[in-house]
Amino acid sequence: MSKRVLTTESGAPVADNQNSATAGVGGPILLQDQHLLEKLARFNRERIPERVVHARGSGAYGYFEVTDDVTGFTRADFLSSVGKRTDTFIRFSTVADSLGGSDAVRDPRGFALKFYTDEGNYDLVGNNTPVFFIKDPIKFPDFIHSQKRDPFTGKQEPNNVWDFWAHSPEATHQVTWLMGDRGIPASYRHMNGYGSHTYQWTNAQGEAFFVKYHFKTNQGVRSLSADQASELVGKDGNSHQTDLLQAIERGVNPSWTLHVQIMPAAEAADYRFNPFDVTKVWPHSDYPLQRVGRLVLDRNPDNVFAEVEQAAFSPNNFVPGIGPSPDKMLQGRLFAYADAQRYRVGINHTQLPVNAPRNATVDNYGRDGHMATRYGSRDDKNYEPNSHAGPAQTDAPLAAPLAVTGWTGAQGAAEHVKDDDFFQAGELYRLMSDDEKSRLIANIAGGLSQVTLEDVIEKNLAHFHAADTEYGKRVEEAVRALREN
């Protein structure tokens, strides 16, 4: 077998990869050592800008298989027949910490799934919780700033975390989720995934439905207590990455069953609360779960940087039969996610193998930019319309149009009869067992008792009292006890 030859980036053979070129033995290094300069310059540029949120992540390849007929609700081709399989890539992540953080921390988990469909890539970007902290994207930068490292102290500050929540009563539901038993998943395999937002499905007859996605783990939900998580972080900060990697390498392929809740579009306007409010769930008694298929992960990436860190997801990557809803947080993310990838990875990030469509042909008038690899022939034009048989529009919208009325301007969502920031948080609390409630109270009190701003403590306590009288009383007593010690 012939020995492979080490080369420079330009393909020239490298004579010595152990010693730099110098001016005599022991002399200074020469600027003309192209191989040395190229290696150091590439090393300096090996990392792209870290994600502002969801920086720390793990990924895997797999497939989605349809198990139930949903063609009455959507004309999406990858959901068109029972038994149909579509290749997928998923990225799990923590939200608040940096790339160097630990896996076993109390934080929501990203659940971002890319379907390589025959009609283009479909990205479903969600979390392991069915709700979120805020309902309007204009608050998102402020929310994340409050949860990230303080610009002066350089660390996460309880005052900042709870101060924002104190002034954002709509966060009470998600705070109850986060501080409860599911706030620290035992692994990525042992947590559910949710689309969180409301999306639109459109069938072949043009009928529109609003849907919510629920990926139920087939491994069973398992979580860690605060003490268990602290111990695990000390042993292996990469615990969730290790678990996912080793499970798939052993052939123990994790899987999830996808269910959806389906609301006929005509019912949205008069529903008792705003169905597009991401701080709320739809009760299953109103819209039961309907099974769609199963997601299976069966292959690890070969290169974490190329396939996990450069993986780019955006909720505006839809396919025919699926579209957005008036969910304001979703509307904001339709821009923000794609723009983040253009900043981080570049305008041509969609040409990278992990992001490029696998089962559909890309044919448009986008050209050039950093790292462009897709070029047309000499006769292809970069404008449209043209006289050269270039690609043309289909005149077939991906989803049904949404009717809009009213005046433009900054305004809240339309009010529904039962819109309320606290009721569902109380419902979640009342569903918990006594032991679950005790752990929830301890987790909240542990953080809130560290706050030094009295009005922030009082505002947060008022939120828990509004959710449930017992809930508020127990949090208040627990905070007081910790502060007196």
Coordinates of N, CA and C in Angstrom, one line a residue, residues 66-84 201-209 260 262 290-292 320-321:
V66 N -43.4 7.4 8.7 CA -44.9 7.6 8.9 C -45.5 6.3 9.3
T67 N -46.3 6.4 10.4 CA -47.0 5.2 10.9 C -48.6 5.3 10.8
D68 N -49.0 6.6 10.6 CA -50.5 6.8 10.5 C -50.8 7.8 9.4
D69 N -52.0 7.6 8.9 CA -52.4 8.5 7.8 C -52.8 9.9 8.2
V70 N -52.1 10.9 7.8 CA -52.5 12.3 8.1 C -52.8 13.1 6.9
T71 N -53.0 12.4 5.8 CA -53.2 13.2 4.5 C -54.5 14.0 4.5
G72 N -55.4 13.7 5.4 CA -56.6 14.6 5.5 C -56.3 16.0 6.1
F73 N -55.0 16.1 6.6 CA -54.7 17.4 7.3 C -53.5 18.1 6.6
T74 N -52.7 17.4 5.9 CA -51.5 18.1 5.2 C -51.2 17.3 3.9
R75 N -50.7 18.1 2.9 CA -50.3 17.6 1.7 C -48.8 17.5 1.6
A76 N -48.1 17.6 2.8 CA -46.6 17.5 2.8 C -46.2 16.1 2.3
D77 N -45.4 16.0 1.4 CA -45.0 14.8 0.7 C -44.4 13.8 1.6
F78 N -43.5 14.2 2.6 CA -42.9 13.3 3.4 C -43.8 12.6 4.4
L79 N -45.1 13.2 4.5 CA -46.1 12.6 5.4 C -47.2 11.9 4.6
S80 N -46.9 11.6 3.3 CA -48.0 11.3 2.3 C -48.5 9.8 2.4
S81 N -47.7 8.9 3.0 CA -48.1 7.5 3.0 C -47.5 6.8 4.2
V82 N -48.3 5.9 4.7 CA -47.8 5.1 5.8 C -46.6 4.2 5.3
G83 N -45.5 4.2 6.1 CA -44.3 3.5 5.8 C -43.3 4.3 5.1
K84 N -43.6 5.5 4.7 CA -42.6 6.4 4.0 C -41.5 6.8 5.0
W201 N -50.9 23.4 9.0 CA -50.9 22.4 8.0 C -52.0 22.7 7.0
T202 N -51.8 22.4 5.7 CA -52.8 22.6 4.7 C -52.9 21.3 3.9
N203 N -54.1 20.8 3.7 CA -54.3 19.6 2.9 C -54.5 19.8 1.4
A204 N -54.7 18.8 0.6 CA -54.7 18.9 -0.8 C -55.9 19.7 -1.3
Q205 N -57.0 19.8 -0.4 CA -58.2 20.6 -0.8 C -58.0 22.0 -0.4
G206 N -56.9 22.4 0.2 CA -56.7 23.8 0.6 C -57.2 24.1 2.0
E207 N -57.7 23.1 2.7 CA -58.2 23.3 4.1 C -57.0 23.5 5.0
A208 N -57.2 24.5 5.9 CA -56.1 24.8 6.9 C -56.4 24.3 8.3
F209 N -55.3 23.8 8.9 CA -55.4 23.4 10.3 C -54.2 23.9 11.1
V260 N -49.5 14.8 17.1 CA -49.8 16.2 16.9 C -51.2 16.4 17.5
I262 N -54.4 18.8 16.6 CA -54.9 19.4 15.4 C -56.1 20.3 15.7
Q290 N -52.8 12.9 18.3 CA -53.0 12.0 17.2 C -51.6 11.5 16.7
R291 N -51.4 10.2 16.6 CA -50.1 9.7 16.2 C -49.8 9.9 14.8
V292 N -48.5 10.2 14.5 CA -48.1 10.4 13.1 C -47.0 9.5 12.6
P320 N -44.1 22.3 1.0 CA -45.6 22.4 0.7 C -46.5 21.6 1.6
G321 N -47.5 22.3 2.1 CA -48.4 21.7 3.1 C -48.1 22.0 4.5

